Coordinates of C-alpha atoms in Angstrom, one line a residue:
X59 CA -265.7 -84.2 -13.0
X60 CA -266.8 -82.7 -16.4
X61 CA -268.7 -84.9 -18.8
X62 CA -267.8 -83.5 -22.3
X63 CA -270.3 -85.8 -23.9
X64 CA -272.9 -86.9 -21.3
X65 CA -274.2 -89.9 -23.3
X66 CA -271.5 -90.9 -25.8
X67 CA -272.6 -93.1 -28.7
X68 CA -270.2 -95.6 -30.2
X69 CA -269.0 -93.2 -33.0
X70 CA -268.1 -89.6 -32.1
X71 CA -267.1 -87.0 -34.7
X72 CA -265.4 -83.8 -33.5
X73 CA -265.7 -81.0 -36.1
X74 CA -265.6 -77.3 -36.3
X75 CA -263.7 -74.3 -37.5
X76 CA -259.9 -74.7 -37.4
X77 CA -258.3 -73.8 -34.2
X78 CA -261.3 -74.2 -31.9
X79 CA -259.8 -77.2 -30.0
X80 CA -261.3 -80.2 -31.8
X81 CA -258.1 -82.3 -31.2
X82 CA -257.8 -81.4 -27.5
X83 CA -261.4 -82.2 -26.9
X84 CA -261.4 -85.4 -28.9
X85 CA -258.3 -86.5 -27.1
X86 CA -259.6 -85.6 -23.6
X87 CA -262.8 -87.5 -24.4
X88 CA -260.9 -90.5 -25.6
X89 CA -258.7 -90.5 -22.5
X90 CA -261.8 -90.1 -20.2
X91 CA -263.7 -93.0 -21.8
X92 CA -260.5 -95.2 -21.8
X93 CA -260.0 -94.5 -18.1
X94 CA -263.5 -95.6 -17.4
X95 CA -262.5 -99.1 -18.7
X96 CA -263.7 -98.9 -22.3
X97 CA -261.5 -99.8 -25.2
X98 CA -261.2 -96.7 -27.5
X99 CA -259.9 -96.0 -31.0
X100 CA -259.0 -92.4 -31.7
X101 CA -258.6 -91.6 -35.5
X102 CA -257.5 -88.3 -37.1
X103 CA -258.8 -87.7 -40.7
X104 CA -257.1 -84.3 -40.9
X105 CA -254.4 -84.0 -43.5
X106 CA -252.7 -81.6 -41.2
X107 CA -253.1 -83.8 -38.1
X108 CA -251.5 -82.8 -34.8
X109 CA -252.7 -85.8 -32.9
X110 CA -249.1 -87.0 -32.4
X111 CA -248.1 -83.8 -30.6
X112 CA -251.1 -83.7 -28.3
X113 CA -250.8 -87.4 -27.2
X114 CA -247.0 -87.3 -27.2
X115 CA -246.6 -90.4 -29.5
X116 CA -245.6 -91.0 -33.1
X117 CA -248.7 -92.4 -35.0
X118 CA -249.2 -94.1 -38.2
X119 CA -252.0 -95.6 -40.4
X120 CA -252.4 -98.4 -37.9
X121 CA -253.7 -98.3 -34.3
X122 CA -251.0 -97.7 -31.7
X123 CA -251.6 -98.0 -28.0
X124 CA -251.1 -94.6 -26.3
X125 CA -248.7 -94.7 -23.3
X126 CA -250.0 -93.9 -19.8
X127 CA -253.4 -95.4 -20.8
X128 CA -254.6 -99.0 -20.6
X129 CA -257.4 -98.9 -23.3
X130 CA -256.7 -96.1 -25.7
X131 CA -255.4 -96.6 -29.2
X132 CA -254.8 -93.9 -31.9
X133 CA -254.0 -93.6 -35.6
X134 CA -253.7 -91.0 -38.4
X135 CA -255.3 -91.5 -41.8
X136 CA -252.3 -90.1 -43.7
X137 CA -253.6 -89.3 -47.3
X138 CA -250.2 -90.0 -48.9
X139 CA -249.9 -93.4 -47.3
X140 CA -253.5 -94.3 -48.0
X141 CA -253.1 -93.2 -51.6
X142 CA -250.0 -95.3 -52.1
X143 CA -251.7 -98.4 -50.7
X144 CA -254.9 -97.7 -52.7
X145 CA -252.9 -97.2 -55.9
X146 CA -251.1 -100.5 -55.4
X147 CA -254.4 -102.4 -54.8
X148 CA -255.7 -101.0 -58.0
X149 CA -252.5 -101.4 -60.2
X150 CA -250.8 -104.3 -58.6
X151 CA -252.8 -107.2 -60.0
X152 CA -252.0 -106.0 -63.6
X153 CA -248.2 -105.6 -63.2
X154 CA -247.5 -109.1 -64.7
X155 CA -250.4 -109.1 -67.0
X156 CA -249.9 -105.8 -69.0
X157 CA -247.0 -104.2 -70.8
X158 CA -244.9 -101.7 -68.7
X159 CA -246.3 -98.8 -70.7
X160 CA -249.8 -99.8 -69.8
X161 CA -249.0 -100.1 -66.1
X162 CA -247.3 -96.8 -66.1
X163 CA -250.4 -95.2 -67.7
X164 CA -252.5 -96.7 -65.0
X165 CA -250.3 -95.3 -62.3
X166 CA -250.5 -91.9 -63.8
X167 CA -254.3 -92.2 -63.7
X168 CA -254.0 -92.7 -59.9
X169 CA -251.6 -89.8 -59.3
X170 CA -254.0 -86.9 -58.9
X171 CA -255.4 -85.1 -55.9
X172 CA -258.7 -87.0 -56.3
X173 CA -256.9 -90.3 -55.6
X174 CA -255.6 -88.9 -52.3
X175 CA -259.1 -88.0 -51.2
X176 CA -260.8 -91.2 -52.2
X177 CA -258.0 -93.3 -50.7
X178 CA -258.3 -91.5 -47.4
X179 CA -262.1 -91.9 -47.6
X180 CA -261.6 -95.6 -48.4
X181 CA -259.8 -96.0 -45.1
X182 CA -262.4 -93.9 -43.3
X183 CA -265.3 -96.0 -44.7
X184 CA -263.6 -99.2 -43.6
X185 CA -263.4 -97.9 -40.0
X186 CA -267.0 -96.6 -39.9
X187 CA -268.9 -98.8 -42.4
X188 CA -267.4 -102.2 -41.6
X189 CA -268.3 -103.3 -38.1
X190 CA -265.6 -106.0 -38.1
X191 CA -262.8 -103.5 -38.6
X192 CA -263.4 -101.9 -35.2
X193 CA -265.2 -104.7 -33.4
X194 CA -262.7 -104.8 -30.6
X195 CA -263.5 -101.1 -29.6
X196 CA -266.4 -99.8 -27.6
X197 CA -265.9 -96.3 -29.0
X198 CA -264.4 -94.9 -32.2
X199 CA -263.6 -91.2 -32.0
X200 CA -262.8 -89.2 -35.2
X201 CA -260.8 -86.0 -34.8
X202 CA -261.8 -84.6 -38.2
X203 CA -260.3 -82.0 -40.4
X204 CA -261.2 -78.3 -40.5
X205 CA -264.8 -77.7 -41.5
X206 CA -264.5 -77.3 -45.3
X207 CA -262.5 -80.5 -45.7
X208 CA -264.8 -82.3 -43.2
X209 CA -268.0 -81.4 -45.1
X210 CA -266.4 -82.7 -48.3
X211 CA -265.3 -85.9 -46.6
X212 CA -268.8 -86.5 -45.2
X213 CA -270.5 -85.8 -48.4
X214 CA -268.3 -88.2 -50.4
X215 CA -270.4 -91.3 -49.7
X216 CA -273.4 -89.8 -51.5
X217 CA -271.3 -88.1 -54.2
X218 CA -269.3 -91.2 -55.1
X219 CA -272.1 -93.7 -54.9
X220 CA -274.2 -91.4 -57.1
X221 CA -271.3 -91.0 -59.5
X222 CA -270.8 -94.8 -59.8
X223 CA -274.5 -95.5 -60.3
X224 CA -274.7 -93.0 -63.2
X225 CA -271.3 -93.8 -64.8
X226 CA -271.5 -96.2 -67.8
X227 CA -268.0 -96.0 -69.2
X228 CA -266.1 -97.9 -66.5
X229 CA -263.5 -95.1 -66.1
X230 CA -263.3 -91.9 -64.2
X231 CA -260.8 -89.3 -63.0
X232 CA -259.6 -92.2 -60.8
X233 CA -259.1 -94.6 -63.7
X234 CA -260.9 -97.9 -63.8
X235 CA -264.0 -97.9 -61.5
X236 CA -264.0 -101.6 -60.8
X237 CA -262.2 -101.0 -57.5
X238 CA -264.6 -98.4 -56.4
X239 CA -267.7 -100.5 -57.4
X240 CA -266.4 -103.2 -55.2
X241 CA -266.5 -100.8 -52.3
X242 CA -270.0 -99.4 -53.1
X243 CA -271.8 -101.5 -50.4
X244 CA -269.2 -100.4 -47.9
X245 CA -269.8 -96.7 -48.8
X246 CA -273.6 -97.3 -48.5
X247 CA -273.1 -98.7 -45.0
X248 CA -270.9 -95.8 -44.1
X249 CA -273.8 -93.4 -44.9
X250 CA -276.1 -95.4 -42.8
X251 CA -273.7 -95.4 -39.8
X252 CA -273.2 -91.6 -40.2
X253 CA -277.0 -91.0 -40.1
X254 CA -277.8 -93.4 -37.3
X255 CA -278.4 -91.4 -34.1
X256 CA -278.2 -94.6 -32.0
X257 CA -274.5 -95.1 -33.0
X258 CA -273.1 -91.7 -34.2
X259 CA -272.9 -88.3 -32.6
X260 CA -271.6 -85.2 -34.5
X261 CA -269.8 -83.1 -31.9
X262 CA -269.7 -79.4 -33.1
X263 CA -266.8 -77.6 -31.4
X264 CA -266.7 -73.8 -31.3
X265 CA -265.0 -70.9 -29.4
X266 CA -267.1 -68.1 -27.9
X267 CA -266.5 -66.1 -31.0
X268 CA -269.0 -64.8 -33.6
X269 CA -267.1 -66.2 -36.6
X270 CA -266.6 -69.6 -35.0
X271 CA -270.4 -69.7 -34.1
X272 CA -271.2 -68.8 -37.7
X273 CA -269.1 -71.6 -39.1
X274 CA -270.5 -74.1 -36.6
X275 CA -274.1 -73.1 -37.6
X276 CA -273.2 -73.6 -41.3
X277 CA -271.7 -77.0 -40.5
X278 CA -274.8 -78.0 -38.4
X279 CA -277.1 -77.0 -41.2
X280 CA -275.2 -78.8 -44.0
X281 CA -274.7 -81.9 -41.9
X282 CA -278.4 -82.1 -41.1
X283 CA -279.1 -81.9 -44.8
X284 CA -276.8 -85.0 -45.2
X285 CA -278.9 -86.8 -42.6
X286 CA -276.4 -86.4 -39.7
X287 CA -278.8 -84.9 -37.1
X288 CA -277.6 -86.3 -33.8
X289 CA -275.4 -83.3 -32.8
X290 CA -273.9 -82.0 -29.6
X291 CA -272.4 -78.5 -29.2
X292 CA -269.2 -77.8 -27.2
X293 CA -268.3 -74.2 -26.6
X294 CA -264.6 -74.4 -25.8
X295 CA -262.3 -71.7 -24.0
X296 CA -265.0 -69.8 -22.2
X297 CA -263.2 -67.3 -19.9
X298 CA -264.4 -65.8 -16.6
X299 CA -262.5 -62.8 -15.2
X300 CA -261.4 -63.0 -11.6
X301 CA -259.5 -59.7 -11.2
X302 CA -261.7 -56.7 -10.7
X303 CA -258.9 -54.2 -11.8
X304 CA -258.1 -55.9 -15.2
X305 CA -259.9 -54.3 -18.2
X306 CA -258.3 -56.8 -20.6
X307 CA -259.8 -59.7 -18.7
X308 CA -263.3 -58.1 -18.4
X309 CA -263.2 -57.3 -22.2
X310 CA -262.4 -60.9 -23.0
X311 CA -265.2 -62.2 -20.7
X312 CA -267.6 -59.6 -22.2
X313 CA -266.8 -60.6 -25.8
X314 CA -267.3 -64.3 -25.1
X315 CA -270.6 -63.8 -23.2
X316 CA -271.9 -61.6 -26.0
X317 CA -271.1 -64.1 -28.6
X318 CA -272.7 -67.0 -26.6
X319 CA -275.9 -64.9 -26.1
X320 CA -276.1 -64.1 -29.9
X321 CA -275.3 -67.7 -31.2
X322 CA -277.5 -68.8 -34.2
X323 CA -280.8 -70.5 -33.3
X324 CA -279.7 -73.7 -34.9
X325 CA -277.0 -74.1 -32.3
X326 CA -279.0 -72.7 -29.4
X327 CA -281.3 -75.7 -29.7
X328 CA -278.6 -78.3 -29.4
X329 CA -277.5 -80.0 -26.2
X330 CA -274.4 -78.0 -25.0
X331 CA -271.2 -78.4 -23.0
X332 CA -269.3 -75.3 -21.8
X333 CA -265.6 -75.8 -21.3
X334 CA -263.5 -73.2 -19.4
X335 CA -260.4 -71.5 -20.9
X336 CA -257.3 -73.5 -19.8
X337 CA -254.2 -71.9 -18.3
X338 CA -252.0 -73.4 -20.9
X339 CA -251.9 -75.6 -23.9
X340 CA -253.2 -79.2 -23.5
X341 CA -250.3 -81.4 -24.5
X342 CA -249.8 -84.8 -22.8
X343 CA -252.1 -87.4 -21.1
X344 CA -251.9 -85.7 -17.6
X345 CA -253.2 -82.3 -18.9
X346 CA -255.9 -84.1 -21.0
X347 CA -257.0 -85.9 -17.9
X348 CA -257.0 -82.7 -16.0
X349 CA -259.3 -81.1 -18.6
X350 CA -262.3 -83.1 -17.3
X351 CA -261.3 -82.2 -13.8
X352 CA -261.2 -78.4 -13.9
X353 CA -260.1 -78.0 -10.3
X354 CA -256.8 -79.8 -11.0
X355 CA -255.8 -77.6 -14.1
X356 CA -252.4 -76.2 -13.2
X357 CA -251.8 -72.3 -13.3
X358 CA -248.3 -71.3 -14.0
X359 CA -246.4 -69.0 -11.7
X360 CA -246.8 -65.6 -13.1
X361 CA -243.7 -64.3 -11.2
X362 CA -241.7 -66.1 -13.8
X363 CA -243.1 -63.8 -16.5
X364 CA -240.4 -62.0 -18.5
X365 CA -241.4 -58.3 -18.1
X366 CA -239.1 -57.1 -21.0
X367 CA -240.7 -55.2 -23.9
X368 CA -238.2 -56.5 -26.4
X369 CA -240.8 -58.3 -28.4
X370 CA -241.2 -58.6 -32.2
X371 CA -242.4 -55.4 -34.0
X372 CA -245.9 -54.7 -35.1
X373 CA -247.6 -55.9 -38.4
X374 CA -247.2 -52.4 -39.8
X375 CA -243.4 -52.7 -39.8
X376 CA -243.8 -55.0 -42.9
X377 CA -245.9 -52.5 -44.9
X378 CA -243.2 -50.4 -46.6
X379 CA -241.4 -53.5 -47.9
X380 CA -244.6 -55.2 -49.0
X381 CA -245.7 -52.0 -50.8
X382 CA -242.4 -51.3 -52.5
X383 CA -242.9 -53.3 -55.7
X384 CA -246.2 -51.6 -56.4
X385 CA -247.8 -55.0 -57.2
X386 CA -247.5 -58.6 -56.3
X387 CA -249.0 -61.6 -54.5
X388 CA -249.3 -61.8 -50.7
X389 CA -250.4 -65.2 -49.3
X390 CA -251.4 -65.8 -45.7
X391 CA -250.9 -69.4 -44.7
X392 CA -251.2 -71.4 -41.4
X393 CA -253.2 -73.7 -39.3
X394 CA -256.9 -73.1 -39.3
X395 CA -258.2 -70.6 -36.7
X396 CA -254.9 -68.6 -36.4
X397 CA -256.4 -65.5 -38.0
X398 CA -255.2 -65.7 -41.6
X399 CA -258.4 -63.9 -42.8
X400 CA -257.9 -61.1 -40.4
X401 CA -254.2 -60.6 -41.3
X402 CA -254.9 -60.8 -45.0
X403 CA -257.7 -58.2 -44.7
X404 CA -255.5 -55.9 -42.6
X405 CA -252.7 -56.0 -45.2
X406 CA -255.1 -55.5 -48.1
X407 CA -256.8 -52.6 -46.4
X408 CA -253.5 -50.9 -45.6
X409 CA -252.2 -51.2 -49.1
X410 CA -255.5 -49.9 -50.6
X411 CA -255.4 -46.9 -48.1
X412 CA -252.1 -46.1 -49.7
X413 CA -253.7 -45.8 -53.1
X414 CA -252.7 -49.2 -54.6
X415 CA -255.1 -51.4 -56.5
X416 CA -255.7 -54.4 -54.3
X417 CA -257.7 -57.6 -54.8
X418 CA -258.4 -59.5 -51.6
X419 CA -259.7 -63.0 -52.2
X420 CA -259.6 -66.5 -50.7
X421 CA -259.4 -70.2 -51.6
X422 CA -260.7 -71.2 -48.1
X423 CA -264.0 -73.2 -48.3
X424 CA -265.0 -71.5 -45.0
X425 CA -264.0 -68.0 -46.0
X426 CA -265.0 -64.8 -44.2
X427 CA -263.0 -62.1 -46.0
X428 CA -266.1 -60.1 -46.7
X429 CA -267.1 -60.4 -43.0
X430 CA -263.7 -59.0 -42.0
X431 CA -264.3 -55.9 -44.1
X432 CA -267.8 -55.6 -42.6
X433 CA -269.4 -54.4 -45.8
X434 CA -267.2 -51.2 -45.9
X435 CA -265.3 -50.3 -49.1
X436 CA -262.4 -48.4 -50.4
X437 CA -262.1 -47.1 -54.0
X438 CA -259.1 -49.3 -54.8
X439 CA -260.1 -52.5 -52.9
X440 CA -261.8 -55.4 -54.6
X441 CA -263.0 -58.3 -52.3
X442 CA -264.1 -61.6 -53.7
X443 CA -264.2 -65.3 -53.0
X444 CA -263.1 -68.3 -55.2
X445 CA -266.5 -70.0 -55.3
X446 CA -266.1 -73.7 -56.0
X447 CA -269.6 -74.1 -57.6
X448 CA -269.2 -71.1 -59.9
X449 CA -265.7 -72.1 -60.9
X450 CA -266.8 -75.6 -61.7
X451 CA -269.7 -74.4 -63.9
X452 CA -267.3 -72.0 -65.7
X453 CA -264.6 -74.7 -66.2
X454 CA -267.2 -77.4 -67.4
X455 CA -268.6 -75.0 -70.0
X456 CA -265.1 -74.0 -71.2
X457 CA -264.1 -77.7 -71.6
X458 CA -267.3 -78.6 -73.4
X459 CA -266.8 -75.6 -75.8
X460 CA -263.1 -76.4 -76.6
X461 CA -262.2 -80.1 -76.1
X462 CA -265.8 -81.1 -76.8
X463 CA -266.3 -79.0 -79.9
X464 CA -265.0 -81.7 -82.3
X465 CA -266.5 -84.7 -80.7
X466 CA -269.5 -86.7 -81.9
X467 CA -272.6 -87.1 -79.7
X468 CA -271.2 -90.2 -77.9
X469 CA -267.9 -88.5 -77.3
X470 CA -269.5 -85.4 -75.9
X471 CA -271.6 -87.6 -73.6
X472 CA -268.5 -89.4 -72.3
X473 CA -266.7 -86.1 -71.7
X474 CA -269.7 -84.6 -69.9
X475 CA -269.9 -87.7 -67.7
X476 CA -266.3 -87.4 -66.8
X477 CA -266.8 -83.7 -65.9
X478 CA -269.5 -84.7 -63.4
X479 CA -266.9 -86.5 -61.3
X480 CA -266.0 -84.9 -57.9
X481 CA -262.4 -84.0 -58.9
X482 CA -263.5 -81.6 -61.5
X483 CA -264.2 -79.1 -58.8
X484 CA -260.6 -79.5 -57.6
X485 CA -259.3 -78.7 -61.0
X486 CA -261.6 -75.7 -61.4
X487 CA -260.7 -74.2 -58.1
X488 CA -257.0 -74.8 -58.8
X489 CA -257.3 -72.9 -62.1
X490 CA -258.9 -69.9 -60.3
X491 CA -256.1 -70.0 -57.7
X492 CA -253.5 -69.9 -60.5
X493 CA -255.3 -67.0 -62.3
X494 CA -255.4 -65.0 -59.1
X495 CA -251.7 -65.4 -58.7
X496 CA -251.2 -64.4 -62.3
X497 CA -253.1 -61.2 -61.6
X498 CA -250.4 -60.2 -59.2
X499 CA -248.2 -59.1 -62.1
X500 CA -250.4 -56.0 -62.5
X501 CA -252.0 -55.3 -59.0
X502 CA -251.7 -56.4 -55.5
X503 CA -253.4 -59.8 -54.9
X504 CA -253.8 -60.7 -51.2
X505 CA -254.9 -64.4 -51.0
X506 CA -256.3 -65.7 -47.8
X507 CA -255.6 -69.4 -48.3
X508 CA -257.2 -72.5 -46.8
X509 CA -256.0 -74.3 -43.7
X510 CA -252.6 -75.9 -43.9
X511 CA -253.4 -79.4 -45.2
X512 CA -255.7 -78.2 -47.9
X513 CA -253.2 -75.5 -48.9
X514 CA -250.3 -78.1 -49.3
X515 CA -252.5 -80.4 -51.4
X516 CA -253.4 -77.5 -53.6
X517 CA -249.8 -76.6 -54.1
X518 CA -248.8 -80.2 -54.6
X519 CA -251.4 -80.4 -57.3
X520 CA -249.4 -78.1 -59.5
X521 CA -246.9 -81.0 -60.1
X522 CA -249.6 -83.4 -61.3
X523 CA -252.2 -81.0 -62.6
X524 CA -251.3 -81.3 -66.2
X525 CA -251.9 -85.1 -66.2
X526 CA -255.5 -84.6 -64.9
X527 CA -256.5 -81.7 -67.1
X528 CA -255.0 -83.4 -70.2
X529 CA -257.9 -85.9 -70.1
X530 CA -260.5 -83.2 -70.4
X531 CA -259.0 -80.1 -72.1
X532 CA -256.8 -79.6 -75.1
X533 CA -254.5 -77.1 -73.5
X534 CA -253.2 -75.9 -70.2
X535 CA -253.7 -72.2 -69.3
X536 CA -250.6 -70.0 -69.1
X537 CA -251.5 -69.1 -65.6
X538 CA -251.2 -72.8 -64.6
X539 CA -247.9 -73.3 -66.4
X540 CA -246.4 -70.3 -64.7
X541 CA -247.9 -70.9 -61.2
X542 CA -244.9 -72.5 -59.5
X543 CA -242.3 -70.2 -61.0
X544 CA -244.5 -67.2 -59.8
X545 CA -244.9 -68.7 -56.3
X546 CA -241.1 -69.3 -56.2
X547 CA -240.3 -65.7 -57.2
X548 CA -239.6 -63.6 -54.0
X549 CA -239.9 -60.4 -56.1
X550 CA -243.5 -61.3 -56.9
X551 CA -244.8 -63.5 -54.1
X552 CA -244.6 -63.0 -50.3
X553 CA -245.8 -65.7 -48.0
X554 CA -246.8 -64.7 -44.5
X555 CA -247.0 -67.6 -42.2
X556 CA -249.6 -66.9 -39.5
X557 CA -249.5 -68.6 -36.2
X558 CA -250.5 -68.3 -32.5
X559 CA -248.0 -68.4 -29.6
X560 CA -248.9 -71.9 -28.7
X561 CA -247.2 -75.3 -29.3
X562 CA -249.4 -76.8 -32.0
X563 CA -249.9 -73.8 -34.3
X564 CA -246.2 -73.0 -34.1
X565 CA -245.1 -76.6 -34.9
X566 CA -247.7 -77.0 -37.6
X567 CA -246.5 -73.7 -39.1
X568 CA -242.9 -75.0 -39.0
X569 CA -243.9 -78.1 -40.9
X570 CA -245.7 -75.9 -43.4
X571 CA -242.5 -73.9 -43.9
X572 CA -240.6 -77.1 -44.5
X573 CA -243.2 -78.2 -47.1
X574 CA -243.0 -74.8 -48.8
X575 CA -239.3 -74.9 -48.9
X576 CA -239.3 -78.3 -50.6
X577 CA -241.5 -76.8 -53.2
X578 CA -238.9 -74.0 -53.7
X579 CA -241.1 -71.4 -51.9
X580 CA -239.3 -69.3 -49.2
X581 CA -241.7 -67.7 -46.7
X582 CA -241.2 -63.9 -46.3
X583 CA -242.2 -63.5 -42.6
X584 CA -244.0 -65.0 -39.7
X585 CA -247.0 -63.3 -38.0
X586 CA -247.6 -64.3 -34.3
X587 CA -251.3 -63.3 -33.9
X588 CA -253.5 -62.7 -30.9
X589 CA -250.7 -62.5 -28.4
X590 CA -251.4 -61.6 -24.7
X591 CA -247.6 -61.1 -24.1
X592 CA -247.3 -57.3 -24.7
X593 CA -250.5 -56.5 -22.7
X594 CA -250.8 -55.2 -19.1
X595 CA -252.7 -58.1 -17.6
X596 CA -253.4 -58.9 -13.9
X597 CA -255.8 -61.8 -14.1
X598 CA -254.0 -65.0 -12.8
X599 CA -255.2 -67.3 -15.5
X600 CA -254.4 -64.8 -18.3
X601 CA -251.0 -64.2 -16.8
X602 CA -250.4 -67.9 -16.8
X603 CA -251.2 -67.9 -20.5
X604 CA -248.9 -65.0 -21.0
X605 CA -246.0 -67.0 -19.5
X606 CA -246.9 -70.0 -21.6
X607 CA -246.6 -67.9 -24.8
X608 CA -243.1 -66.8 -24.3
X609 CA -241.1 -69.9 -25.2
X610 CA -243.0 -70.2 -28.4
X611 CA -242.4 -66.6 -29.4
X612 CA -238.7 -67.2 -28.7
X613 CA -238.8 -70.4 -30.7
X614 CA -240.2 -68.6 -33.8
X615 CA -237.7 -65.8 -33.6
X616 CA -234.6 -68.1 -33.1
X617 CA -235.5 -71.3 -34.9
X618 CA -238.0 -70.6 -37.7
X619 CA -237.9 -67.0 -39.0
X620 CA -235.6 -64.2 -39.6
X621 CA -238.5 -61.8 -39.8
X622 CA -241.2 -62.0 -37.2
X623 CA -244.0 -59.6 -36.2
X624 CA -246.4 -59.7 -33.2
X625 CA -250.1 -58.8 -33.2
X626 CA -251.6 -58.4 -29.8
X627 CA -255.0 -59.7 -28.7
X628 CA -257.6 -57.0 -29.4
X629 CA -260.3 -55.7 -26.9
X630 CA -262.6 -55.2 -29.8
X631 CA -263.0 -57.7 -32.7
X632 CA -260.7 -56.7 -35.6
X633 CA -263.7 -56.2 -38.0
X634 CA -264.2 -53.2 -40.3
X635 CA -261.7 -50.8 -41.8
X636 CA -260.9 -48.9 -38.6
X637 CA -260.1 -51.9 -36.5
X638 CA -258.2 -53.6 -39.3
X639 CA -256.1 -50.4 -39.6
X640 CA -255.4 -50.5 -35.9
X641 CA -253.7 -53.9 -36.3
X642 CA -251.1 -52.3 -38.6
X643 CA -250.2 -49.3 -36.6
X644 CA -247.0 -49.4 -34.4
X645 CA -248.9 -48.3 -31.3
X646 CA -251.8 -50.7 -31.7
X647 CA -250.6 -52.9 -28.9
X648 CA -250.3 -50.0 -26.5
X649 CA -253.8 -48.9 -27.3
X650 CA -255.0 -52.5 -26.5
X651 CA -253.4 -52.3 -23.1
X652 CA -255.5 -49.3 -21.8

């Protein structure tokens, strides 16, 4: 029996870099506690939640009992649903009191991306800050969004309460503040609950990987700064080789152990749980139960492994076509942790090595594009990051110099107050994203985008952006006006959907593709990353994982994409120009097998 959390508090938050297994571990913990006779509520705050798939049940904004369990209930905090309910609570009372035009104006005030975030947080605060809302449960477990979104979510109590205390106009980017002020006590109670070590534990989930450890350390530091100091570390997916004649297996074990030995000091001092690598994806209650009973985890029969080498071609097979226009925008999108940064860096380096001017940048709050290049350089390669703080300062100064130029002192004070609201950062980052896309008309711009949920919210913002910016600025930049047409133009923009050969990443990528198509954006190709399938493996557990990959590779090729490439798992981390170049070469997977 494995205790993932030896002494669980009432509230448990699972957070970490995308793809490290937060959902699986949160679900396994919830099932284990429920099986012990305690009533448990499991909540996802991730805009790109895959709780439904792991538990095998359709969830909503309301608790639903999970089949095959007696005491487990689960729910998703869907931002769109929460925003619609929040908007109606704010606008509904005025429908019969004000003219139609006034009500329409109020609805428009509540149509922006900030409303989505505060509405989801409103629901989150009710569950955490109002004891009566979850009084019937012994434990409330939050499967949180990828790190960047989680940090913003957890910092909102302080940000919003501070904004409300200083705001004197009664309005904000969310419209009238009366509804928010009514919730201020609840938000303050939420902050107290988050920081109370007797009731709340922050569970940092990571893989035995340098990048994941670095992200977990950053999260730990920032959460400690917010007062959330009761933390527990879970290192998920630790592999131990069992075949003495398998160099791939020993390379995987060696990389994992090296990463654990070199983990940052802030993590090394935390209480820790080590979770072994599983033989297959953890979908369904029976496998989640088995996760806490390692001896019962099934290993698939490797004799069923298809030994054909008829797999998708290498990443380099895309390069001639990508390079042909001589300029353009290349976007890597997908679930967090699938390797978007690595793929973006490999493509950017390959184009730069052909002599093209290339700008590699990112909109991901947890970006590591510079680390992927490892400090090396090429004459035609520029590497940057869209920094939220810098972009906000630049945007604020611009608005004060333009829209604020003709205002009197009181008007300038009101505008400055509005610009201090949290959604100003969203607008500023969005403008920088639009400008980066615009630059693709002259050079190659390779954009490593944020994890799926954040990316879709960013793209959706294009449709409502003008309503928000019109409150603050006198005009909309040309780059924003042309953003959607540019993203929809296949001659300019190529979207690479990056996934892993596993159920959740593939199915979430398929949902991403549907969302993109609804926005009129057709993906160019799918990249299946970190595949064991083409490698010569003898270790039983890894061969089981090989077998488990095959139906998902087949699903991508036959159901989702007409153009698919396969990138094998590498025996050395794909960091630095040499290793990134190896990802592109047709014989890279053969080299990885030796």
